[in-house]
């Protein structure tokens, strides 16, 4: 939520700030602004709405400053108006601050500042920061010291960047529970909320950790803890390519990322499946290598998964796999709820946090609270933490014992597609590894599942090749008058119904709900008529006949039925469904990775035909880094 970019070097700062904000706009796009230092003055330009509004303003001015900060906002405190946009300035407009996060004690600080005669220009929590820094600056030996003193007054989660007209050759940044990275170039240095902002300029990166503050000057970077003690750490070099952040000919990032899913699954398989493992040789080593250590798996009796949004749906698929394949009782909780109603402490429990960005505030806080409440107990009760994430360098990786890196690459579209599939793949690997260790299924069955997974990339390609045109044509029927959708599924595909409904409402703004198919007649069926389409995920397997029966109940209420099923079942299913989205024949256990693809495509095309902003849907941000 919100994106920060900072630059100091030899180039025109404004160009770099705008380019960086373009790559961060998925984090927030209610308003944007930049502040640069030139001729001992702060030059601050802000605009409401999308970034192009700010760009148009900046094109009317010439600014050669070589130091500055920029921000793209997702509104928390204060409406998305220009006066609430960042950067925020102190009283004499000599110092500017951008912030990601929430200052929880800002009302107390604001009241104190008002009593000192300070007038506020916004309704944001951020504006207290430049005023507090300015007060401390009057009695400090340096800008760095003043920022350190100001930070001691702040409560909450924040990442901040500061420039000061009276200190025109330094940029100060600090991090507490909100992501911030530093980039190292040739005679130039960067800060940003995400690596994507600096990839075109450098791949040498250092992640600030919680409780760290950094001073960037034309000569280099100094890092300190909040107590003022100097810290020595070395940056690392990424192997990411800036091309990964381009659309590459696709109309939207979301569509590009849907089409990247075969490659993502292949990468996952190549990374984690042991090519030398053969079921018929009775090997004594696991078929997958996800780096689990004995302290995480020995005597494992219970698993609890914490997640939000799309990651929660992937976790539900994971629950099914961990229970049915690995034989381990598993619960799934919203991370935001778990923090305030934690489960009874059970011994030998593995706690898994699932987050695409690795920065989801509720998930991180839930994991930290789980470790804390178990810290003083005997060993079998102590926390064992595992993360499933797409960002190996993220905050969640710092607090967990191990991570499963989902290998999905950069995802720009706010609505998750390839990262969902990659998370689900992570749960296949985890369940197979634990099943092998616990001997809950035979090696031959493990081999069958792995073989099925190996076919997934080409099967997704088949769906994209054969169904895309049909799904786009079908989508036209739901763009004008359709206001509600119902999705149903059972067993391992109920989470796919949930994910299909979420995708549709996220980007098309059509109200959509998902239910276990068997629950339709327990209330939701009252919603049905000829204006409410019903999507049924009806994959062949143990619950296929039940889903068909439930779908027929909807058909009897005049609902238009759309079925997601296999091509082999299409002839039979045609008696029930008005429209069919077909996928290749697949083992029911593996089917979620295929059944979700047509639902992603349907949501995408409905939103695109309606002319909506698919990649940046209203009110949403890619990474929710505040509670």
PDB file of C-alpha atoms in Angstrom, residues 41-298:
ATOM      1  CA  UNK A  41      14.322  25.236  -1.918  1.00  0.00           C
ATOM      2  CA  UNK A  42      11.860  22.347  -1.895  1.00  0.00           C
ATOM      3  CA  UNK A  43      10.001  22.064  -5.172  1.00  0.00           C
ATOM      4  CA  UNK A  44       6.876  19.978  -4.470  1.00  0.00           C
ATOM      5  CA  UNK A  45       4.338  19.001  -7.146  1.00  0.00           C
ATOM      6  CA  UNK A  46       1.274  16.861  -6.379  1.00  0.00           C
ATOM      7  CA  UNK A  47      -1.787  15.667  -8.275  1.00  0.00           C
ATOM      8  CA  UNK A  48      -4.987  13.793  -7.511  1.00  0.00           C
ATOM      9  CA  UNK A  49      -5.750  10.561  -9.355  1.00  0.00           C
ATOM     10  CA  UNK A  50      -3.573   8.472 -11.604  1.00  0.00           C
ATOM     11  CA  UNK A  51       0.080   9.190 -12.187  1.00  0.00           C
ATOM     12  CA  UNK A  52      -0.429  10.711 -15.629  1.00  0.00           C
ATOM     13  CA  UNK A  53      -2.028  13.708 -13.919  1.00  0.00           C
ATOM     14  CA  UNK A  54       1.213  14.341 -12.044  1.00  0.00           C
ATOM     15  CA  UNK A  55       3.272  13.746 -15.171  1.00  0.00           C
ATOM     16  CA  UNK A  56       1.269  16.381 -17.076  1.00  0.00           C
ATOM     17  CA  UNK A  57       1.961  18.929 -14.329  1.00  0.00           C
ATOM     18  CA  UNK A  58       5.677  18.181 -14.302  1.00  0.00           C
ATOM     19  CA  UNK A  59       5.940  18.506 -18.089  1.00  0.00           C
ATOM     20  CA  UNK A  60       5.072  22.179 -17.706  1.00  0.00           C
ATOM     21  CA  UNK A  61       8.168  22.854 -15.593  1.00  0.00           C
ATOM     22  CA  UNK A  62      11.908  22.367 -15.945  1.00  0.00           C
ATOM     23  CA  UNK A  63      13.628  20.798 -12.961  1.00  0.00           C
ATOM     24  CA  UNK A  64      17.300  19.814 -13.038  1.00  0.00           C
ATOM     25  CA  UNK A  65      17.516  18.779  -9.394  1.00  0.00           C
ATOM     26  CA  UNK A  66      19.545  15.645  -8.729  1.00  0.00           C
ATOM     27  CA  UNK A  67      17.883  14.679  -5.452  1.00  0.00           C
ATOM     28  CA  UNK A  68      14.262  13.980  -4.682  1.00  0.00           C
ATOM     29  CA  UNK A  69      11.520  11.740  -3.310  1.00  0.00           C
ATOM     30  CA  UNK A  70       8.261  10.564  -4.869  1.00  0.00           C
ATOM     31  CA  UNK A  71       5.103   8.831  -3.719  1.00  0.00           C
ATOM     32  CA  UNK A  72       2.018   7.149  -5.151  1.00  0.00           C
ATOM     33  CA  UNK A  73      -0.798   6.847  -2.629  1.00  0.00           C
ATOM     34  CA  UNK A  74      -3.451   4.398  -1.545  1.00  0.00           C
ATOM     35  CA  UNK A  75      -5.583   6.472   0.797  1.00  0.00           C
ATOM     36  CA  UNK A  76      -5.842   5.534   4.476  1.00  0.00           C
ATOM     37  CA  UNK A  77      -6.079   8.729   6.528  1.00  0.00           C
ATOM     38  CA  UNK A  78      -7.817  11.419   4.506  1.00  0.00           C
ATOM     39  CA  UNK A  79      -9.642  11.260   1.189  1.00  0.00           C
ATOM     40  CA  UNK A  80      -7.700  10.964  -2.087  1.00  0.00           C
ATOM     41  CA  UNK A  81      -7.417  14.705  -2.679  1.00  0.00           C
ATOM     42  CA  UNK A  82      -4.401  16.738  -3.773  1.00  0.00           C
ATOM     43  CA  UNK A  83      -3.878  18.302  -0.354  1.00  0.00           C
ATOM     44  CA  UNK A  84      -3.666  14.814   1.175  1.00  0.00           C
ATOM     45  CA  UNK A  85      -1.187  13.595  -1.429  1.00  0.00           C
ATOM     46  CA  UNK A  86       2.458  13.071  -0.460  1.00  0.00           C
ATOM     47  CA  UNK A  87       5.048  14.541  -0.055  1.00  0.00           C
ATOM     48  CA  UNK A  88       4.079  16.488   3.055  1.00  0.00           C
ATOM     49  CA  UNK A  89       6.072  19.521   4.159  1.00  0.00           C
ATOM     50  CA  UNK A  90       6.936  21.288   7.394  1.00  0.00           C
ATOM     51  CA  UNK A  91       5.647  24.777   8.248  1.00  0.00           C
ATOM     52  CA  UNK A  92       8.217  26.764   6.249  1.00  0.00           C
ATOM     53  CA  UNK A  93       8.181  24.234   3.398  1.00  0.00           C
ATOM     54  CA  UNK A  94      11.896  23.506   3.708  1.00  0.00           C
ATOM     55  CA  UNK A  95      11.586  19.796   4.502  1.00  0.00           C
ATOM     56  CA  UNK A  96       9.532  17.073   2.726  1.00  0.00           C
ATOM     57  CA  UNK A  97       8.508  13.574   3.778  1.00  0.00           C
ATOM     58  CA  UNK A  98       6.883  10.607   2.047  1.00  0.00           C
ATOM     59  CA  UNK A  99       5.565   7.676   4.038  1.00  0.00           C
ATOM     60  CA  UNK A 100       4.157   4.207   3.592  1.00  0.00           C
ATOM     61  CA  UNK A 101       2.289   2.806   6.587  1.00  0.00           C
ATOM     62  CA  UNK A 102       0.248   4.226   9.447  1.00  0.00           C
ATOM     63  CA  UNK A 103       1.337   6.368  12.386  1.00  0.00           C
ATOM     64  CA  UNK A 104      -0.948   5.025  15.091  1.00  0.00           C
ATOM     65  CA  UNK A 105      -0.370   7.847  17.595  1.00  0.00           C
ATOM     66  CA  UNK A 106      -0.713  10.659  15.068  1.00  0.00           C
ATOM     67  CA  UNK A 107      -3.770  12.190  16.757  1.00  0.00           C
ATOM     68  CA  UNK A 108      -1.814  12.614  19.979  1.00  0.00           C
ATOM     69  CA  UNK A 109       1.144  14.076  18.089  1.00  0.00           C
ATOM     70  CA  UNK A 110      -1.070  16.322  15.987  1.00  0.00           C
ATOM     71  CA  UNK A 111      -2.764  17.736  19.090  1.00  0.00           C
ATOM     72  CA  UNK A 112       0.640  18.452  20.614  1.00  0.00           C
ATOM     73  CA  UNK A 113       1.851  20.187  17.453  1.00  0.00           C
ATOM     74  CA  UNK A 114      -1.315  22.283  17.149  1.00  0.00           C
ATOM     75  CA  UNK A 115      -0.793  23.442  20.736  1.00  0.00           C
ATOM     76  CA  UNK A 116       2.605  24.737  19.569  1.00  0.00           C
ATOM     77  CA  UNK A 117       0.918  26.844  16.912  1.00  0.00           C
ATOM     78  CA  UNK A 118       1.528  24.561  13.911  1.00  0.00           C
ATOM     79  CA  UNK A 119      -1.188  24.579  11.233  1.00  0.00           C
ATOM     80  CA  UNK A 120      -1.960  21.436   9.265  1.00  0.00           C
ATOM     81  CA  UNK A 121      -2.717  21.402   5.550  1.00  0.00           C
ATOM     82  CA  UNK A 122      -4.024  17.810   5.286  1.00  0.00           C
ATOM     83  CA  UNK A 123      -6.031  15.145   7.093  1.00  0.00           C
ATOM     84  CA  UNK A 124      -3.228  12.592   6.884  1.00  0.00           C
ATOM     85  CA  UNK A 125      -1.250  10.947   9.658  1.00  0.00           C
ATOM     86  CA  UNK A 126       1.956  11.538   7.678  1.00  0.00           C
ATOM     87  CA  UNK A 127       1.964  15.314   8.064  1.00  0.00           C
ATOM     88  CA  UNK A 128       2.978  15.087  11.720  1.00  0.00           C
ATOM     89  CA  UNK A 129       6.370  13.682  10.642  1.00  0.00           C
ATOM     90  CA  UNK A 130       7.900  16.718   8.880  1.00  0.00           C
ATOM     91  CA  UNK A 131       6.736  18.998  11.700  1.00  0.00           C
ATOM     92  CA  UNK A 132       8.313  16.778  14.384  1.00  0.00           C
ATOM     93  CA  UNK A 133      11.560  16.461  12.433  1.00  0.00           C
ATOM     94  CA  UNK A 134      11.653  20.213  11.957  1.00  0.00           C
ATOM     95  CA  UNK A 135      11.307  20.810  15.715  1.00  0.00           C
ATOM     96  CA  UNK A 136      14.148  18.412  16.506  1.00  0.00           C
ATOM     97  CA  UNK A 137      16.279  19.799  13.672  1.00  0.00           C
ATOM     98  CA  UNK A 138      16.557  23.117  15.489  1.00  0.00           C
ATOM     99  CA  UNK A 139      18.497  21.423  18.289  1.00  0.00           C
ATOM    100  CA  UNK A 140      20.321  18.653  16.448  1.00  0.00           C
ATOM    101  CA  UNK A 141      23.754  18.451  14.912  1.00  0.00           C
ATOM    102  CA  UNK A 142      22.493  16.837  11.710  1.00  0.00           C
ATOM    103  CA  UNK A 143      19.383  15.897   9.728  1.00  0.00           C
ATOM    104  CA  UNK A 144      20.100  12.254  10.552  1.00  0.00           C
ATOM    105  CA  UNK A 145      20.042  12.981  14.288  1.00  0.00           C
ATOM    106  CA  UNK A 146      16.793  14.937  13.982  1.00  0.00           C
ATOM    107  CA  UNK A 147      15.128  12.070  12.096  1.00  0.00           C
ATOM    108  CA  UNK A 148      16.321   9.594  14.722  1.00  0.00           C
ATOM    109  CA  UNK A 149      14.788  11.698  17.479  1.00  0.00           C
ATOM    110  CA  UNK A 150      11.539  12.080  15.532  1.00  0.00           C
ATOM    111  CA  UNK A 151      11.255   8.352  14.873  1.00  0.00           C
ATOM    112  CA  UNK A 152      11.399   7.701  18.601  1.00  0.00           C
ATOM    113  CA  UNK A 153       8.096   9.584  18.869  1.00  0.00           C
ATOM    114  CA  UNK A 154       6.328   7.513  16.184  1.00  0.00           C
ATOM    115  CA  UNK A 155       4.215   4.449  16.883  1.00  0.00           C
ATOM    116  CA  UNK A 156       3.021   2.136  14.135  1.00  0.00           C
ATOM    117  CA  UNK A 157       4.299   0.687  10.887  1.00  0.00           C
ATOM    118  CA  UNK A 158       6.123   3.004   8.530  1.00  0.00           C
ATOM    119  CA  UNK A 159       8.708   3.495   5.836  1.00  0.00           C
ATOM    120  CA  UNK A 160       9.745   7.108   5.297  1.00  0.00           C
ATOM    121  CA  UNK A 161      12.029   9.147   3.066  1.00  0.00           C
ATOM    122  CA  UNK A 162      13.072  12.736   3.813  1.00  0.00           C
ATOM    123  CA  UNK A 163      14.757  15.572   1.912  1.00  0.00           C
ATOM    124  CA  UNK A 164      15.676  18.939   3.418  1.00  0.00           C
ATOM    125  CA  UNK A 165      16.478  22.162   1.561  1.00  0.00           C
ATOM    126  CA  UNK A 166      19.013  23.044   4.259  1.00  0.00           C
ATOM    127  CA  UNK A 167      20.801  19.713   3.750  1.00  0.00           C
ATOM    128  CA  UNK A 168      20.648  19.458  -0.041  1.00  0.00           C
ATOM    129  CA  UNK A 169      23.132  16.628  -0.475  1.00  0.00           C
ATOM    130  CA  UNK A 170      21.540  13.906   1.622  1.00  0.00           C
ATOM    131  CA  UNK A 171      18.456  11.735   1.581  1.00  0.00           C
ATOM    132  CA  UNK A 172      17.364  10.056   4.831  1.00  0.00           C
ATOM    133  CA  UNK A 173      15.214   6.922   4.889  1.00  0.00           C
ATOM    134  CA  UNK A 174      13.940   4.714   7.702  1.00  0.00           C
ATOM    135  CA  UNK A 175      11.982   1.513   8.056  1.00  0.00           C
ATOM    136  CA  UNK A 176       9.747   0.030  10.750  1.00  0.00           C
ATOM    137  CA  UNK A 177       7.404  -2.800   9.705  1.00  0.00           C
ATOM    138  CA  UNK A 178       6.980  -1.527   6.133  1.00  0.00           C
ATOM    139  CA  UNK A 179       9.181  -2.536   3.179  1.00  0.00           C
ATOM    140  CA  UNK A 180      12.007  -0.325   1.926  1.00  0.00           C
ATOM    141  CA  UNK A 181      14.988  -1.224  -0.257  1.00  0.00           C
ATOM    142  CA  UNK A 182      18.144   0.629  -1.219  1.00  0.00           C
ATOM    143  CA  UNK A 183      19.625   0.519  -4.710  1.00  0.00           C
ATOM    144  CA  UNK A 184      23.312   1.085  -5.518  1.00  0.00           C
ATOM    145  CA  UNK A 185      24.301   2.513  -8.913  1.00  0.00           C
ATOM    146  CA  UNK A 186      27.311   4.185 -10.480  1.00  0.00           C
ATOM    147  CA  UNK A 187      27.583   7.413  -8.473  1.00  0.00           C
ATOM    148  CA  UNK A 188      23.886   7.325  -7.674  1.00  0.00           C
ATOM    149  CA  UNK A 189      21.676   5.754  -5.014  1.00  0.00           C
ATOM    150  CA  UNK A 190      18.021   4.890  -4.763  1.00  0.00           C
ATOM    151  CA  UNK A 191      15.363   3.939  -2.257  1.00  0.00           C
ATOM    152  CA  UNK A 192      12.004   2.353  -3.041  1.00  0.00           C
ATOM    153  CA  UNK A 193       9.140   0.347  -1.603  1.00  0.00           C
ATOM    154  CA  UNK A 194       9.779  -2.404  -4.127  1.00  0.00           C
ATOM    155  CA  UNK A 195      12.655  -3.621  -6.257  1.00  0.00           C
ATOM    156  CA  UNK A 196      10.638  -3.090  -9.441  1.00  0.00           C
ATOM    157  CA  UNK A 197      11.087   0.692  -9.156  1.00  0.00           C
ATOM    158  CA  UNK A 198      14.879   0.572  -9.507  1.00  0.00           C
ATOM    159  CA  UNK A 199      15.406  -2.414 -11.819  1.00  0.00           C
ATOM    160  CA  UNK A 200      16.062  -0.272 -14.923  1.00  0.00           C
ATOM    161  CA  UNK A 201      18.941   1.463 -13.113  1.00  0.00           C
ATOM    162  CA  UNK A 202      20.549  -1.126 -10.866  1.00  0.00           C
ATOM    163  CA  UNK A 203      20.330  -4.710  -9.713  1.00  0.00           C
ATOM    164  CA  UNK A 204      22.511  -4.144  -6.646  1.00  0.00           C
ATOM    165  CA  UNK A 205      20.089  -4.095  -3.751  1.00  0.00           C
ATOM    166  CA  UNK A 206      20.061  -3.953   0.036  1.00  0.00           C
ATOM    167  CA  UNK A 207      16.889  -4.464   2.059  1.00  0.00           C
ATOM    168  CA  UNK A 208      16.564  -2.208   5.065  1.00  0.00           C
ATOM    169  CA  UNK A 209      15.485  -4.186   8.105  1.00  0.00           C
ATOM    170  CA  UNK A 210      13.087  -3.132  10.832  1.00  0.00           C
ATOM    171  CA  UNK A 211      14.541  -0.467  13.082  1.00  0.00           C
ATOM    172  CA  UNK A 212      17.096   0.775  10.545  1.00  0.00           C
ATOM    173  CA  UNK A 213      17.753   4.238   9.189  1.00  0.00           C
ATOM    174  CA  UNK A 214      19.998   5.117   6.238  1.00  0.00           C
ATOM    175  CA  UNK A 215      21.727   8.255   4.998  1.00  0.00           C
ATOM    176  CA  UNK A 216      22.227   8.471   1.234  1.00  0.00           C
ATOM    177  CA  UNK A 217      24.697  11.012  -0.153  1.00  0.00           C
ATOM    178  CA  UNK A 218      26.535  11.340  -3.485  1.00  0.00           C
ATOM    179  CA  UNK A 219      29.459   9.580  -1.772  1.00  0.00           C
ATOM    180  CA  UNK A 220      27.648   6.494  -0.557  1.00  0.00           C
ATOM    181  CA  UNK A 221      25.223   4.967   1.940  1.00  0.00           C
ATOM    182  CA  UNK A 222      25.461   4.811   5.728  1.00  0.00           C
ATOM    183  CA  UNK A 223      23.155   2.536   7.738  1.00  0.00           C
ATOM    184  CA  UNK A 224      22.347   2.884  11.445  1.00  0.00           C
ATOM    185  CA  UNK A 225      19.912   1.363  13.880  1.00  0.00           C
ATOM    186  CA  UNK A 226      17.371   3.601  15.564  1.00  0.00           C
ATOM    187  CA  UNK A 227      19.738   3.973  18.526  1.00  0.00           C
ATOM    188  CA  UNK A 228      22.287   5.608  16.199  1.00  0.00           C
ATOM    189  CA  UNK A 229      24.780   2.720  16.054  1.00  0.00           C
ATOM    190  CA  UNK A 230      26.493   2.226  12.684  1.00  0.00           C
ATOM    191  CA  UNK A 231      25.662  -1.051  10.912  1.00  0.00           C
ATOM    192  CA  UNK A 232      27.813  -2.786   8.313  1.00  0.00           C
ATOM    193  CA  UNK A 233      25.968  -4.853   5.720  1.00  0.00           C
ATOM    194  CA  UNK A 234      26.608  -5.693   2.091  1.00  0.00           C
ATOM    195  CA  UNK A 235      24.195  -5.383  -0.842  1.00  0.00           C
ATOM    196  CA  UNK A 236      23.384  -8.296  -3.146  1.00  0.00           C
ATOM    197  CA  UNK A 237      22.993  -8.572  -6.899  1.00  0.00           C
ATOM    198  CA  UNK A 238      19.648  -9.662  -8.324  1.00  0.00           C
ATOM    199  CA  UNK A 239      19.274 -11.819 -11.402  1.00  0.00           C
ATOM    200  CA  UNK A 240      15.965 -10.155 -12.353  1.00  0.00           C
ATOM    201  CA  UNK A 241      15.562  -8.628 -15.783  1.00  0.00           C
ATOM    202  CA  UNK A 242      13.788  -5.273 -16.284  1.00  0.00           C
ATOM    203  CA  UNK A 243      11.921  -6.870 -19.224  1.00  0.00           C
ATOM    204  CA  UNK A 244       9.912  -8.833 -16.653  1.00  0.00           C
ATOM    205  CA  UNK A 245       8.129  -5.617 -15.713  1.00  0.00           C
ATOM    206  CA  UNK A 246       7.017  -4.792 -19.289  1.00  0.00           C
ATOM    207  CA  UNK A 247       3.732  -5.804 -20.963  1.00  0.00           C
ATOM    208  CA  UNK A 248       5.529  -7.424 -23.908  1.00  0.00           C
ATOM    209  CA  UNK A 249       2.718  -6.754 -26.374  1.00  0.00           C
ATOM    210  CA  UNK A 250      -0.200  -7.704 -24.125  1.00  0.00           C
ATOM    211  CA  UNK A 251      -3.002  -5.207 -23.574  1.00  0.00           C
ATOM    212  CA  UNK A 252      -2.782  -5.539 -19.793  1.00  0.00           C
ATOM    213  CA  UNK A 253      -0.320  -6.932 -17.281  1.00  0.00           C
ATOM    214  CA  UNK A 254      -3.030  -9.261 -15.980  1.00  0.00           C
ATOM    215  CA  UNK A 255      -3.437 -10.897 -19.378  1.00  0.00           C
ATOM    216  CA  UNK A 256       0.332 -11.215 -19.751  1.00  0.00           C
ATOM    217  CA  UNK A 257       0.545 -12.833 -16.322  1.00  0.00           C
ATOM    218  CA  UNK A 258      -2.251 -15.283 -17.139  1.00  0.00           C
ATOM    219  CA  UNK A 259      -0.256 -16.366 -20.188  1.00  0.00           C
ATOM    220  CA  UNK A 260       2.927 -16.673 -18.123  1.00  0.00           C
ATOM    221  CA  UNK A 261       1.422 -19.410 -15.966  1.00  0.00           C
ATOM    222  CA  UNK A 262       2.709 -22.389 -17.983  1.00  0.00           C
ATOM    223  CA  UNK A 263       6.257 -21.051 -17.629  1.00  0.00           C
ATOM    224  CA  UNK A 264       5.737 -20.410 -13.906  1.00  0.00           C
ATOM    225  CA  UNK A 265       4.592 -23.991 -13.310  1.00  0.00           C
ATOM    226  CA  UNK A 266       7.540 -25.341 -15.331  1.00  0.00           C
ATOM    227  CA  UNK A 267       9.925 -23.263 -13.224  1.00  0.00           C
ATOM    228  CA  UNK A 268       8.336 -24.585 -10.023  1.00  0.00           C
ATOM    229  CA  UNK A 269       8.641 -28.182 -11.217  1.00  0.00           C
ATOM    230  CA  UNK A 270      12.245 -27.717 -12.335  1.00  0.00           C
ATOM    231  CA  UNK A 271      13.128 -26.062  -9.034  1.00  0.00           C
ATOM    232  CA  UNK A 272      11.510 -28.468  -6.586  1.00  0.00           C
ATOM    233  CA  UNK A 273      10.899 -31.889  -8.165  1.00  0.00           C
ATOM    234  CA  UNK A 274      13.875 -34.221  -7.796  1.00  0.00           C
ATOM    235  CA  UNK A 275      14.518 -35.530 -11.361  1.00  0.00           C
ATOM    236  CA  UNK A 276      16.305 -38.628 -10.042  1.00  0.00           C
ATOM    237  CA  UNK A 277      13.396 -39.793  -7.906  1.00  0.00           C
ATOM    238  CA  UNK A 278      11.564 -42.856  -9.242  1.00  0.00           C
ATOM    239  CA  UNK A 279       8.726 -44.495  -7.354  1.00  0.00           C
ATOM    240  CA  UNK A 280       9.571 -48.025  -8.441  1.00  0.00           C
ATOM    241  CA  UNK A 281      13.083 -47.791  -6.976  1.00  0.00           C
ATOM    242  CA  UNK A 282      11.794 -47.288  -3.403  1.00  0.00           C
ATOM    243  CA  UNK A 283      14.098 -44.323  -2.771  1.00  0.00           C
ATOM    244  CA  UNK A 284      14.870 -43.234   0.768  1.00  0.00           C
ATOM    245  CA  UNK A 285      14.855 -39.521  -0.114  1.00  0.00           C
ATOM    246  CA  UNK A 286      11.915 -37.215  -0.829  1.00  0.00           C
ATOM    247  CA  UNK A 287      10.640 -36.657  -4.384  1.00  0.00           C
ATOM    248  CA  UNK A 288      10.679 -32.908  -3.780  1.00  0.00           C
ATOM    249  CA  UNK A 289      13.342 -30.652  -2.366  1.00  0.00           C
ATOM    250  CA  UNK A 290      11.798 -27.663  -0.604  1.00  0.00           C
ATOM    251  CA  UNK A 291      14.438 -27.489   2.096  1.00  0.00           C
ATOM    252  CA  UNK A 292      12.366 -28.602   5.070  1.00  0.00           C
ATOM    253  CA  UNK A 293      14.509 -29.443   8.062  1.00  0.00           C
ATOM    254  CA  UNK A 294      13.793 -32.147  10.664  1.00  0.00           C
ATOM    255  CA  UNK A 295      12.931 -29.577  13.313  1.00  0.00           C
ATOM    256  CA  UNK A 296       9.976 -28.525  11.139  1.00  0.00           C
ATOM    257  CA  UNK A 297       8.744 -31.984  10.178  1.00  0.00           C
ATOM    258  CA  UNK A 298       9.613 -34.396  13.001  1.00  0.00           C
TER     259      UNK A 298
END
